[in-house]
């Protein structure tokens, strides 16, 4: 088995690196996929953008055995079942890994525009609860939720004991 990952701002990469260190599995970015044999078993990690696990599409013809999605929220948004369906990973083990994000003002391009719109929408909501307030703060000020303990379910699935 090998690890393949897609990370834009580095949070998912931190998890992929941690997983490689704990398992001694080889690690590849999606860009390096040509180095991976089509029959090789893969555990995939990708960051999520509007519920879509980035980079996963490129692995359709590969032997993916488990998928991890990293997002900024406490749990997968809008929920795990929707994420599984939207990414067509039914039947595969799916693990949510809380990643993080940089403050909005440090982002660039399309991602910044998308998140600015999302932030505006969140701020305009009249029914703001604790979760929405947290999402607003995360987008505005940034957040790093990467923790080794979040990998525990993945390590259990891999039968790695620490
Ligand atoms: C444009 C945009 C859309 C995002 N959409 C989601 C989302 O739908 N669900 C989620 O949990 N996180 C979402 N995020 C947060 C990222 O998935 C999160 O910051 C992730 O940990 C970044 O990983 P990376 O540093 O490896 O790129 C979004 C971030 C951006 C910039």
mmCIF file with all atom_site columns, C-alpha atoms and ligand atoms in Angstrom:
data_model
loop_
_atom_site.group_PDB
_atom_site.id
_atom_site.type_symbol
_atom_site.label_atom_id
_atom_site.label_alt_id
_atom_site.label_comp_id
_atom_site.label_asym_id
_atom_site.label_entity_id
_atom_site.label_seq_id
_atom_site.pdbx_PDB_ins_code
_atom_site.Cartn_x
_atom_site.Cartn_y
_atom_site.Cartn_z
_atom_site.occupancy
_atom_site.B_iso_or_equiv
_atom_site.pdbx_formal_charge
_atom_site.auth_seq_id
_atom_site.auth_comp_id
_atom_site.auth_asym_id
_atom_site.auth_atom_id
_atom_site.pdbx_PDB_model_num
ATOM   1   C CA  . UNK A 1 1   ? 0.000   0.000  0.000   1.00 0.00 ? 1   UNK A CA  1
ATOM   2   C CA  . UNK A 1 2   ? 1.072   3.585  -0.673  1.00 0.00 ? 2   UNK A CA  1
ATOM   3   C CA  . UNK A 1 3   ? -0.187  7.026  0.354   1.00 0.00 ? 3   UNK A CA  1
ATOM   4   C CA  . UNK A 1 4   ? -1.343  9.463  -2.326  1.00 0.00 ? 4   UNK A CA  1
ATOM   5   C CA  . UNK A 1 5   ? -2.424  12.985 -1.394  1.00 0.00 ? 5   UNK A CA  1
ATOM   6   C CA  . UNK A 1 6   ? -3.544  16.347 -2.731  1.00 0.00 ? 6   UNK A CA  1
ATOM   7   C CA  . UNK A 1 7   ? -2.938  19.459 -0.637  1.00 0.00 ? 7   UNK A CA  1
ATOM   8   C CA  . UNK A 1 8   ? -3.104  23.110 -1.570  1.00 0.00 ? 8   UNK A CA  1
ATOM   9   C CA  . UNK A 1 9   ? -2.073  24.989 1.534   1.00 0.00 ? 9   UNK A CA  1
ATOM   10  C CA  . UNK A 1 10  ? -0.238  22.200 3.383   1.00 0.00 ? 10  UNK A CA  1
ATOM   11  C CA  . UNK A 1 11  ? -2.674  20.972 6.054   1.00 0.00 ? 11  UNK A CA  1
ATOM   12  C CA  . UNK A 1 12  ? -3.501  17.707 4.271   1.00 0.00 ? 12  UNK A CA  1
ATOM   13  C CA  . UNK A 1 13  ? 0.198   17.267 3.515   1.00 0.00 ? 13  UNK A CA  1
ATOM   14  C CA  . UNK A 1 14  ? 0.897   17.371 7.264   1.00 0.00 ? 14  UNK A CA  1
ATOM   15  C CA  . UNK A 1 15  ? -1.481  14.435 7.771   1.00 0.00 ? 15  UNK A CA  1
ATOM   16  C CA  . UNK A 1 16  ? 0.006   12.543 4.812   1.00 0.00 ? 16  UNK A CA  1
ATOM   17  C CA  . UNK A 1 17  ? 3.534   13.068 6.158   1.00 0.00 ? 17  UNK A CA  1
ATOM   18  C CA  . UNK A 1 18  ? 2.467   11.993 9.667   1.00 0.00 ? 18  UNK A CA  1
ATOM   19  C CA  . UNK A 1 19  ? 0.821   8.886  8.269   1.00 0.00 ? 19  UNK A CA  1
ATOM   20  C CA  . UNK A 1 20  ? 3.935   8.041  6.248   1.00 0.00 ? 20  UNK A CA  1
ATOM   21  C CA  . UNK A 1 21  ? 6.115   8.473  9.341   1.00 0.00 ? 21  UNK A CA  1
ATOM   22  C CA  . UNK A 1 22  ? 3.885   6.194  11.400  1.00 0.00 ? 22  UNK A CA  1
ATOM   23  C CA  . UNK A 1 23  ? 3.443   3.481  8.782   1.00 0.00 ? 23  UNK A CA  1
ATOM   24  C CA  . UNK A 1 24  ? 6.622   3.658  6.657   1.00 0.00 ? 24  UNK A CA  1
ATOM   25  C CA  . UNK A 1 25  ? 4.366   3.625  3.596   1.00 0.00 ? 25  UNK A CA  1
ATOM   26  C CA  . UNK A 1 26  ? 5.680   5.406  0.517   1.00 0.00 ? 26  UNK A CA  1
ATOM   27  C CA  . UNK A 1 27  ? 4.053   8.754  -0.171  1.00 0.00 ? 27  UNK A CA  1
ATOM   28  C CA  . UNK A 1 28  ? 3.185   10.468 -3.470  1.00 0.00 ? 28  UNK A CA  1
ATOM   29  C CA  . UNK A 1 29  ? 1.439   13.659 -4.507  1.00 0.00 ? 29  UNK A CA  1
ATOM   30  C CA  . UNK A 1 30  ? -1.321  13.285 -7.116  1.00 0.00 ? 30  UNK A CA  1
ATOM   31  C CA  . UNK A 1 31  ? 1.095   14.969 -9.547  1.00 0.00 ? 31  UNK A CA  1
ATOM   32  C CA  . UNK A 1 32  ? 3.417   11.955 -9.143  1.00 0.00 ? 32  UNK A CA  1
ATOM   33  C CA  . UNK A 1 33  ? 0.698   9.382  -9.789  1.00 0.00 ? 33  UNK A CA  1
ATOM   34  C CA  . UNK A 1 34  ? 2.480   8.039  -12.871 1.00 0.00 ? 34  UNK A CA  1
ATOM   35  C CA  . UNK A 1 35  ? 5.063   6.543  -10.483 1.00 0.00 ? 35  UNK A CA  1
ATOM   36  C CA  . UNK A 1 36  ? 2.365   4.393  -8.839  1.00 0.00 ? 36  UNK A CA  1
ATOM   37  C CA  . UNK A 1 37  ? 1.469   1.005  -10.274 1.00 0.00 ? 37  UNK A CA  1
ATOM   38  C CA  . UNK A 1 38  ? -2.233  0.735  -11.205 1.00 0.00 ? 38  UNK A CA  1
ATOM   39  C CA  . UNK A 1 39  ? -2.597  -2.412 -9.037  1.00 0.00 ? 39  UNK A CA  1
ATOM   40  C CA  . UNK A 1 40  ? -0.959  -0.910 -5.973  1.00 0.00 ? 40  UNK A CA  1
ATOM   41  C CA  . UNK A 1 41  ? -3.323  -0.402 -3.044  1.00 0.00 ? 41  UNK A CA  1
ATOM   42  C CA  . UNK A 1 42  ? -3.746  3.271  -2.179  1.00 0.00 ? 42  UNK A CA  1
ATOM   43  C CA  . UNK A 1 43  ? -4.891  5.248  0.823   1.00 0.00 ? 43  UNK A CA  1
ATOM   44  C CA  . UNK A 1 44  ? -5.886  8.653  -0.492  1.00 0.00 ? 44  UNK A CA  1
ATOM   45  C CA  . UNK A 1 45  ? -5.931  11.993 1.346   1.00 0.00 ? 45  UNK A CA  1
ATOM   46  C CA  . UNK A 1 46  ? -7.360  15.133 -0.234  1.00 0.00 ? 46  UNK A CA  1
ATOM   47  C CA  . UNK A 1 47  ? -8.535  18.568 0.857   1.00 0.00 ? 47  UNK A CA  1
ATOM   48  C CA  . UNK A 1 48  ? -12.193 19.342 0.397   1.00 0.00 ? 48  UNK A CA  1
ATOM   49  C CA  . UNK A 1 49  ? -13.613 22.204 -1.614  1.00 0.00 ? 49  UNK A CA  1
ATOM   50  C CA  . UNK A 1 50  ? -17.364 22.665 -1.402  1.00 0.00 ? 50  UNK A CA  1
ATOM   51  C CA  . UNK A 1 51  ? -17.660 19.040 -0.375  1.00 0.00 ? 51  UNK A CA  1
ATOM   52  C CA  . UNK A 1 52  ? -15.512 17.733 -3.236  1.00 0.00 ? 52  UNK A CA  1
ATOM   53  C CA  . UNK A 1 53  ? -12.363 15.826 -2.333  1.00 0.00 ? 53  UNK A CA  1
ATOM   54  C CA  . UNK A 1 54  ? -9.703  17.423 -4.501  1.00 0.00 ? 54  UNK A CA  1
ATOM   55  C CA  . UNK A 1 55  ? -7.533  15.199 -6.684  1.00 0.00 ? 55  UNK A CA  1
ATOM   56  C CA  . UNK A 1 56  ? -9.591  12.057 -6.156  1.00 0.00 ? 56  UNK A CA  1
ATOM   57  C CA  . UNK A 1 57  ? -11.034 12.100 -9.693  1.00 0.00 ? 57  UNK A CA  1
ATOM   58  C CA  . UNK A 1 58  ? -7.561  11.413 -11.087 1.00 0.00 ? 58  UNK A CA  1
ATOM   59  C CA  . UNK A 1 59  ? -7.435  8.090  -9.219  1.00 0.00 ? 59  UNK A CA  1
ATOM   60  C CA  . UNK A 1 60  ? -10.536 6.532  -10.787 1.00 0.00 ? 60  UNK A CA  1
ATOM   61  C CA  . UNK A 1 61  ? -8.490  3.865  -12.549 1.00 0.00 ? 61  UNK A CA  1
ATOM   62  C CA  . UNK A 1 62  ? -6.333  3.168  -9.516  1.00 0.00 ? 62  UNK A CA  1
ATOM   63  C CA  . UNK A 1 63  ? -6.755  0.711  -6.660  1.00 0.00 ? 63  UNK A CA  1
ATOM   64  C CA  . UNK A 1 64  ? -8.008  3.089  -3.952  1.00 0.00 ? 64  UNK A CA  1
ATOM   65  C CA  . UNK A 1 65  ? -8.762  1.236  -0.699  1.00 0.00 ? 65  UNK A CA  1
ATOM   66  C CA  . UNK A 1 66  ? -9.614  4.128  1.640   1.00 0.00 ? 66  UNK A CA  1
ATOM   67  C CA  . UNK A 1 67  ? -10.248 7.847  1.349   1.00 0.00 ? 67  UNK A CA  1
ATOM   68  C CA  . UNK A 1 68  ? -9.569  10.687 3.792   1.00 0.00 ? 68  UNK A CA  1
ATOM   69  C CA  . UNK A 1 69  ? -11.027 14.150 3.287   1.00 0.00 ? 69  UNK A CA  1
ATOM   70  C CA  . UNK A 1 70  ? -9.614  17.183 5.063   1.00 0.00 ? 70  UNK A CA  1
ATOM   71  C CA  . UNK A 1 71  ? -11.735 20.227 5.780   1.00 0.00 ? 71  UNK A CA  1
ATOM   72  C CA  . UNK A 1 72  ? -11.775 23.172 8.119   1.00 0.00 ? 72  UNK A CA  1
ATOM   73  C CA  . UNK A 1 73  ? -14.876 22.287 10.132  1.00 0.00 ? 73  UNK A CA  1
ATOM   74  C CA  . UNK A 1 74  ? -15.270 20.088 13.196  1.00 0.00 ? 74  UNK A CA  1
ATOM   75  C CA  . UNK A 1 75  ? -16.966 17.454 11.041  1.00 0.00 ? 75  UNK A CA  1
ATOM   76  C CA  . UNK A 1 76  ? -17.352 16.835 7.314   1.00 0.00 ? 76  UNK A CA  1
ATOM   77  C CA  . UNK A 1 77  ? -19.632 19.440 5.732   1.00 0.00 ? 77  UNK A CA  1
ATOM   78  C CA  . UNK A 1 78  ? -22.559 19.233 5.183   1.00 0.00 ? 78  UNK A CA  1
ATOM   79  C CA  . UNK A 1 79  ? -22.304 15.678 6.576   1.00 0.00 ? 79  UNK A CA  1
ATOM   80  C CA  . UNK A 1 80  ? -20.402 12.441 6.003   1.00 0.00 ? 80  UNK A CA  1
ATOM   81  C CA  . UNK A 1 81  ? -23.142 10.757 3.938   1.00 0.00 ? 81  UNK A CA  1
ATOM   82  C CA  . UNK A 1 82  ? -23.400 13.699 1.520   1.00 0.00 ? 82  UNK A CA  1
ATOM   83  C CA  . UNK A 1 83  ? -19.606 13.847 1.159   1.00 0.00 ? 83  UNK A CA  1
ATOM   84  C CA  . UNK A 1 84  ? -19.450 10.094 0.454   1.00 0.00 ? 84  UNK A CA  1
ATOM   85  C CA  . UNK A 1 85  ? -22.234 10.358 -2.163  1.00 0.00 ? 85  UNK A CA  1
ATOM   86  C CA  . UNK A 1 86  ? -20.864 13.538 -3.777  1.00 0.00 ? 86  UNK A CA  1
ATOM   87  C CA  . UNK A 1 87  ? -17.442 11.950 -4.185  1.00 0.00 ? 87  UNK A CA  1
ATOM   88  C CA  . UNK A 1 88  ? -18.785 8.531  -5.201  1.00 0.00 ? 88  UNK A CA  1
ATOM   89  C CA  . UNK A 1 89  ? -16.806 6.688  -2.537  1.00 0.00 ? 89  UNK A CA  1
ATOM   90  C CA  . UNK A 1 90  ? -19.652 4.485  -1.329  1.00 0.00 ? 90  UNK A CA  1
ATOM   91  C CA  . UNK A 1 91  ? -18.322 1.172  -0.082  1.00 0.00 ? 91  UNK A CA  1
ATOM   92  C CA  . UNK A 1 92  ? -14.885 2.546  0.765   1.00 0.00 ? 92  UNK A CA  1
ATOM   93  C CA  . UNK A 1 93  ? -13.774 3.453  4.278   1.00 0.00 ? 93  UNK A CA  1
ATOM   94  C CA  . UNK A 1 94  ? -14.005 7.252  4.584   1.00 0.00 ? 94  UNK A CA  1
ATOM   95  C CA  . UNK A 1 95  ? -12.195 9.251  7.249   1.00 0.00 ? 95  UNK A CA  1
ATOM   96  C CA  . UNK A 1 96  ? -12.656 12.943 7.967   1.00 0.00 ? 96  UNK A CA  1
ATOM   97  C CA  . UNK A 1 97  ? -9.487  14.729 9.063   1.00 0.00 ? 97  UNK A CA  1
ATOM   98  C CA  . UNK A 1 98  ? -9.786  18.224 10.431  1.00 0.00 ? 98  UNK A CA  1
ATOM   99  C CA  . UNK A 1 99  ? -7.265  20.379 8.594   1.00 0.00 ? 99  UNK A CA  1
ATOM   100 C CA  . UNK A 1 100 ? -7.125  24.124 8.698   1.00 0.00 ? 100 UNK A CA  1
ATOM   101 C CA  . UNK A 1 101 ? -6.904  27.277 6.702   1.00 0.00 ? 101 UNK A CA  1
ATOM   102 C CA  . UNK A 1 102 ? -5.015  30.525 6.417   1.00 0.00 ? 102 UNK A CA  1
ATOM   103 C CA  . UNK A 1 103 ? -6.772  33.830 7.136   1.00 0.00 ? 103 UNK A CA  1
ATOM   104 C CA  . UNK A 1 104 ? -8.897  34.967 4.194   1.00 0.00 ? 104 UNK A CA  1
ATOM   105 C CA  . UNK A 1 105 ? -6.715  38.007 3.565   1.00 0.00 ? 105 UNK A CA  1
ATOM   106 C CA  . UNK A 1 106 ? -3.735  35.718 2.873   1.00 0.00 ? 106 UNK A CA  1
ATOM   107 C CA  . UNK A 1 107 ? -5.581  33.681 0.216   1.00 0.00 ? 107 UNK A CA  1
ATOM   108 C CA  . UNK A 1 108 ? -5.443  34.474 -3.485  1.00 0.00 ? 108 UNK A CA  1
ATOM   109 C CA  . UNK A 1 109 ? -7.424  33.994 -6.677  1.00 0.00 ? 109 UNK A CA  1
ATOM   110 C CA  . UNK A 1 110 ? -10.599 31.971 -7.113  1.00 0.00 ? 110 UNK A CA  1
ATOM   111 C CA  . UNK A 1 111 ? -10.403 30.355 -3.662  1.00 0.00 ? 111 UNK A CA  1
ATOM   112 C CA  . UNK A 1 112 ? -10.367 33.787 -2.033  1.00 0.00 ? 112 UNK A CA  1
ATOM   113 C CA  . UNK A 1 113 ? -13.395 34.903 -4.058  1.00 0.00 ? 113 UNK A CA  1
ATOM   114 C CA  . UNK A 1 114 ? -15.300 31.703 -3.225  1.00 0.00 ? 114 UNK A CA  1
ATOM   115 C CA  . UNK A 1 115 ? -14.550 31.933 0.480   1.00 0.00 ? 115 UNK A CA  1
ATOM   116 C CA  . UNK A 1 116 ? -15.379 35.662 0.559   1.00 0.00 ? 116 UNK A CA  1
ATOM   117 C CA  . UNK A 1 117 ? -18.801 34.874 -0.887  1.00 0.00 ? 117 UNK A CA  1
ATOM   118 C CA  . UNK A 1 118 ? -19.283 32.049 1.589   1.00 0.00 ? 118 UNK A CA  1
ATOM   119 C CA  . UNK A 1 119 ? -18.274 34.350 4.460   1.00 0.00 ? 119 UNK A CA  1
ATOM   120 C CA  . UNK A 1 120 ? -20.741 37.025 3.330   1.00 0.00 ? 120 UNK A CA  1
ATOM   121 C CA  . UNK A 1 121 ? -23.491 34.407 3.194   1.00 0.00 ? 121 UNK A CA  1
ATOM   122 C CA  . UNK A 1 122 ? -22.629 33.130 6.693   1.00 0.00 ? 122 UNK A CA  1
ATOM   123 C CA  . UNK A 1 123 ? -22.544 36.661 8.114   1.00 0.00 ? 123 UNK A CA  1
ATOM   124 C CA  . UNK A 1 124 ? -25.910 37.526 6.620   1.00 0.00 ? 124 UNK A CA  1
ATOM   125 C CA  . UNK A 1 125 ? -27.639 34.560 8.256   1.00 0.00 ? 125 UNK A CA  1
ATOM   126 C CA  . UNK A 1 126 ? -30.147 35.480 10.906  1.00 0.00 ? 126 UNK A CA  1
ATOM   127 C CA  . UNK A 1 127 ? -29.982 32.046 12.575  1.00 0.00 ? 127 UNK A CA  1
ATOM   128 C CA  . UNK A 1 128 ? -26.276 32.168 13.467  1.00 0.00 ? 128 UNK A CA  1
ATOM   129 C CA  . UNK A 1 129 ? -25.490 29.458 15.991  1.00 0.00 ? 129 UNK A CA  1
ATOM   130 C CA  . UNK A 1 130 ? -22.173 28.579 17.640  1.00 0.00 ? 130 UNK A CA  1
ATOM   131 C CA  . UNK A 1 131 ? -21.084 26.475 14.665  1.00 0.00 ? 131 UNK A CA  1
ATOM   132 C CA  . UNK A 1 132 ? -21.683 29.294 12.184  1.00 0.00 ? 132 UNK A CA  1
ATOM   133 C CA  . UNK A 1 133 ? -19.900 31.819 14.406  1.00 0.00 ? 133 UNK A CA  1
ATOM   134 C CA  . UNK A 1 134 ? -16.948 29.421 14.572  1.00 0.00 ? 134 UNK A CA  1
ATOM   135 C CA  . UNK A 1 135 ? -16.910 29.033 10.777  1.00 0.00 ? 135 UNK A CA  1
ATOM   136 C CA  . UNK A 1 136 ? -16.867 32.836 10.382  1.00 0.00 ? 136 UNK A CA  1
ATOM   137 C CA  . UNK A 1 137 ? -13.928 33.183 12.792  1.00 0.00 ? 137 UNK A CA  1
ATOM   138 C CA  . UNK A 1 138 ? -11.995 30.359 11.089  1.00 0.00 ? 138 UNK A CA  1
ATOM   139 C CA  . UNK A 1 139 ? -12.356 31.981 7.671   1.00 0.00 ? 139 UNK A CA  1
ATOM   140 C CA  . UNK A 1 140 ? -11.441 35.452 8.929   1.00 0.00 ? 140 UNK A CA  1
ATOM   141 C CA  . UNK A 1 141 ? -8.585  34.617 11.266  1.00 0.00 ? 141 UNK A CA  1
ATOM   142 C CA  . UNK A 1 142 ? -7.340  31.228 10.061  1.00 0.00 ? 142 UNK A CA  1
ATOM   143 C CA  . UNK A 1 143 ? -7.070  27.998 12.026  1.00 0.00 ? 143 UNK A CA  1
ATOM   144 C CA  . UNK A 1 144 ? -4.854  24.925 12.356  1.00 0.00 ? 144 UNK A CA  1
ATOM   145 C CA  . UNK A 1 145 ? -6.724  21.813 13.477  1.00 0.00 ? 145 UNK A CA  1
ATOM   146 C CA  . UNK A 1 146 ? -4.101  19.240 12.499  1.00 0.00 ? 146 UNK A CA  1
ATOM   147 C CA  . UNK A 1 147 ? -3.549  16.818 15.361  1.00 0.00 ? 147 UNK A CA  1
ATOM   148 C CA  . UNK A 1 148 ? -1.863  13.437 15.465  1.00 0.00 ? 148 UNK A CA  1
ATOM   149 C CA  . UNK A 1 149 ? -4.760  11.947 17.394  1.00 0.00 ? 149 UNK A CA  1
ATOM   150 C CA  . UNK A 1 150 ? -7.106  12.649 14.460  1.00 0.00 ? 150 UNK A CA  1
ATOM   151 C CA  . UNK A 1 151 ? -5.244  9.948  12.524  1.00 0.00 ? 151 UNK A CA  1
ATOM   152 C CA  . UNK A 1 152 ? -6.106  7.254  15.083  1.00 0.00 ? 152 UNK A CA  1
ATOM   153 C CA  . UNK A 1 153 ? -9.118  5.826  13.186  1.00 0.00 ? 153 UNK A CA  1
ATOM   154 C CA  . UNK A 1 154 ? -6.981  5.633  10.029  1.00 0.00 ? 154 UNK A CA  1
ATOM   155 C CA  . UNK A 1 155 ? -4.168  3.872  11.905  1.00 0.00 ? 155 UNK A CA  1
ATOM   156 C CA  . UNK A 1 156 ? -6.688  1.465  13.429  1.00 0.00 ? 156 UNK A CA  1
ATOM   157 C CA  . UNK A 1 157 ? -8.021  0.662  9.977   1.00 0.00 ? 157 UNK A CA  1
ATOM   158 C CA  . UNK A 1 158 ? -4.435  0.050  8.806   1.00 0.00 ? 158 UNK A CA  1
ATOM   159 C CA  . UNK A 1 159 ? -3.885  -2.134 11.891  1.00 0.00 ? 159 UNK A CA  1
ATOM   160 C CA  . UNK A 1 160 ? -1.001  0.016  13.031  1.00 0.00 ? 160 UNK A CA  1
ATOM   161 C CA  . UNK A 1 161 ? -0.561  -0.079 16.761  1.00 0.00 ? 161 UNK A CA  1
ATOM   162 C CA  . UNK A 1 162 ? 1.477   2.614  18.459  1.00 0.00 ? 162 UNK A CA  1
HETATM 163 C C1  . LIG B 2 .   ? -12.665 27.642 -1.767  1.00 0.00 ? 1   LIG B C1  1
HETATM 164 C C2  . LIG B 2 .   ? -12.646 26.735 -0.570  1.00 0.00 ? 1   LIG B C2  1
HETATM 165 C C3  . LIG B 2 .   ? -13.699 25.867 -0.340  1.00 0.00 ? 1   LIG B C3  1
HETATM 166 C C4  . LIG B 2 .   ? -13.711 25.023 0.780   1.00 0.00 ? 1   LIG B C4  1
HETATM 167 N N1  . LIG B 2 .   ? -14.744 24.175 0.964   1.00 0.00 ? 1   LIG B N1  1
HETATM 168 C C5  . LIG B 2 .   ? -14.750 23.345 2.058   1.00 0.00 ? 1   LIG B C5  1
HETATM 169 C C6  . LIG B 2 .   ? -15.815 22.423 2.270   1.00 0.00 ? 1   LIG B C6  1
HETATM 170 O O1  . LIG B 2 .   ? -16.738 22.310 1.490   1.00 0.00 ? 1   LIG B O1  1
HETATM 171 N N2  . LIG B 2 .   ? -15.794 21.642 3.376   1.00 0.00 ? 1   LIG B N2  1
HETATM 172 C C7  . LIG B 2 .   ? -14.778 21.734 4.283   1.00 0.00 ? 1   LIG B C7  1
HETATM 173 O O2  . LIG B 2 .   ? -14.811 21.029 5.278   1.00 0.00 ? 1   LIG B O2  1
HETATM 174 N N3  . LIG B 2 .   ? -13.741 22.574 4.087   1.00 0.00 ? 1   LIG B N3  1
HETATM 175 C C8  . LIG B 2 .   ? -13.710 23.379 3.003   1.00 0.00 ? 1   LIG B C8  1
HETATM 176 N N4  . LIG B 2 .   ? -12.658 24.216 2.800   1.00 0.00 ? 1   LIG B N4  1
HETATM 177 C C9  . LIG B 2 .   ? -11.535 24.194 3.761   1.00 0.00 ? 1   LIG B C9  1
HETATM 178 C C10 . LIG B 2 .   ? -10.379 23.296 3.287   1.00 0.00 ? 1   LIG B C10 1
HETATM 179 O O3  . LIG B 2 .   ? -10.824 22.068 2.877   1.00 0.00 ? 1   LIG B O3  1
HETATM 180 C C11 . LIG B 2 .   ? -9.398  23.106 4.427   1.00 0.00 ? 1   LIG B C11 1
HETATM 181 O O4  . LIG B 2 .   ? -8.871  24.369 4.709   1.00 0.00 ? 1   LIG B O4  1
HETATM 182 C C12 . LIG B 2 .   ? -8.297  22.083 4.150   1.00 0.00 ? 1   LIG B C12 1
HETATM 183 O O5  . LIG B 2 .   ? -7.789  21.606 5.371   1.00 0.00 ? 1   LIG B O5  1
HETATM 184 C C13 . LIG B 2 .   ? -7.167  22.659 3.328   1.00 0.00 ? 1   LIG B C13 1
HETATM 185 O O6  . LIG B 2 .   ? -6.252  21.637 3.051   1.00 0.00 ? 1   LIG B O6  1
HETATM 186 P P1  . LIG B 2 .   ? -4.827  21.909 2.372   1.00 0.00 ? 1   LIG B P1  1
HETATM 187 O O7  . LIG B 2 .   ? -4.067  22.830 3.281   1.00 0.00 ? 1   LIG B O7  1
HETATM 188 O O8  . LIG B 2 .   ? -4.205  20.571 2.300   1.00 0.00 ? 1   LIG B O8  1
HETATM 189 O O9  . LIG B 2 .   ? -5.034  22.525 1.017   1.00 0.00 ? 1   LIG B O9  1
HETATM 190 C C14 . LIG B 2 .   ? -12.627 25.058 1.688   1.00 0.00 ? 1   LIG B C14 1
HETATM 191 C C15 . LIG B 2 .   ? -11.540 25.923 1.451   1.00 0.00 ? 1   LIG B C15 1
HETATM 192 C C16 . LIG B 2 .   ? -11.533 26.749 0.336   1.00 0.00 ? 1   LIG B C16 1
HETATM 193 C C17 . LIG B 2 .   ? -10.346 27.655 0.109   1.00 0.00 ? 1   LIG B C17 1
#
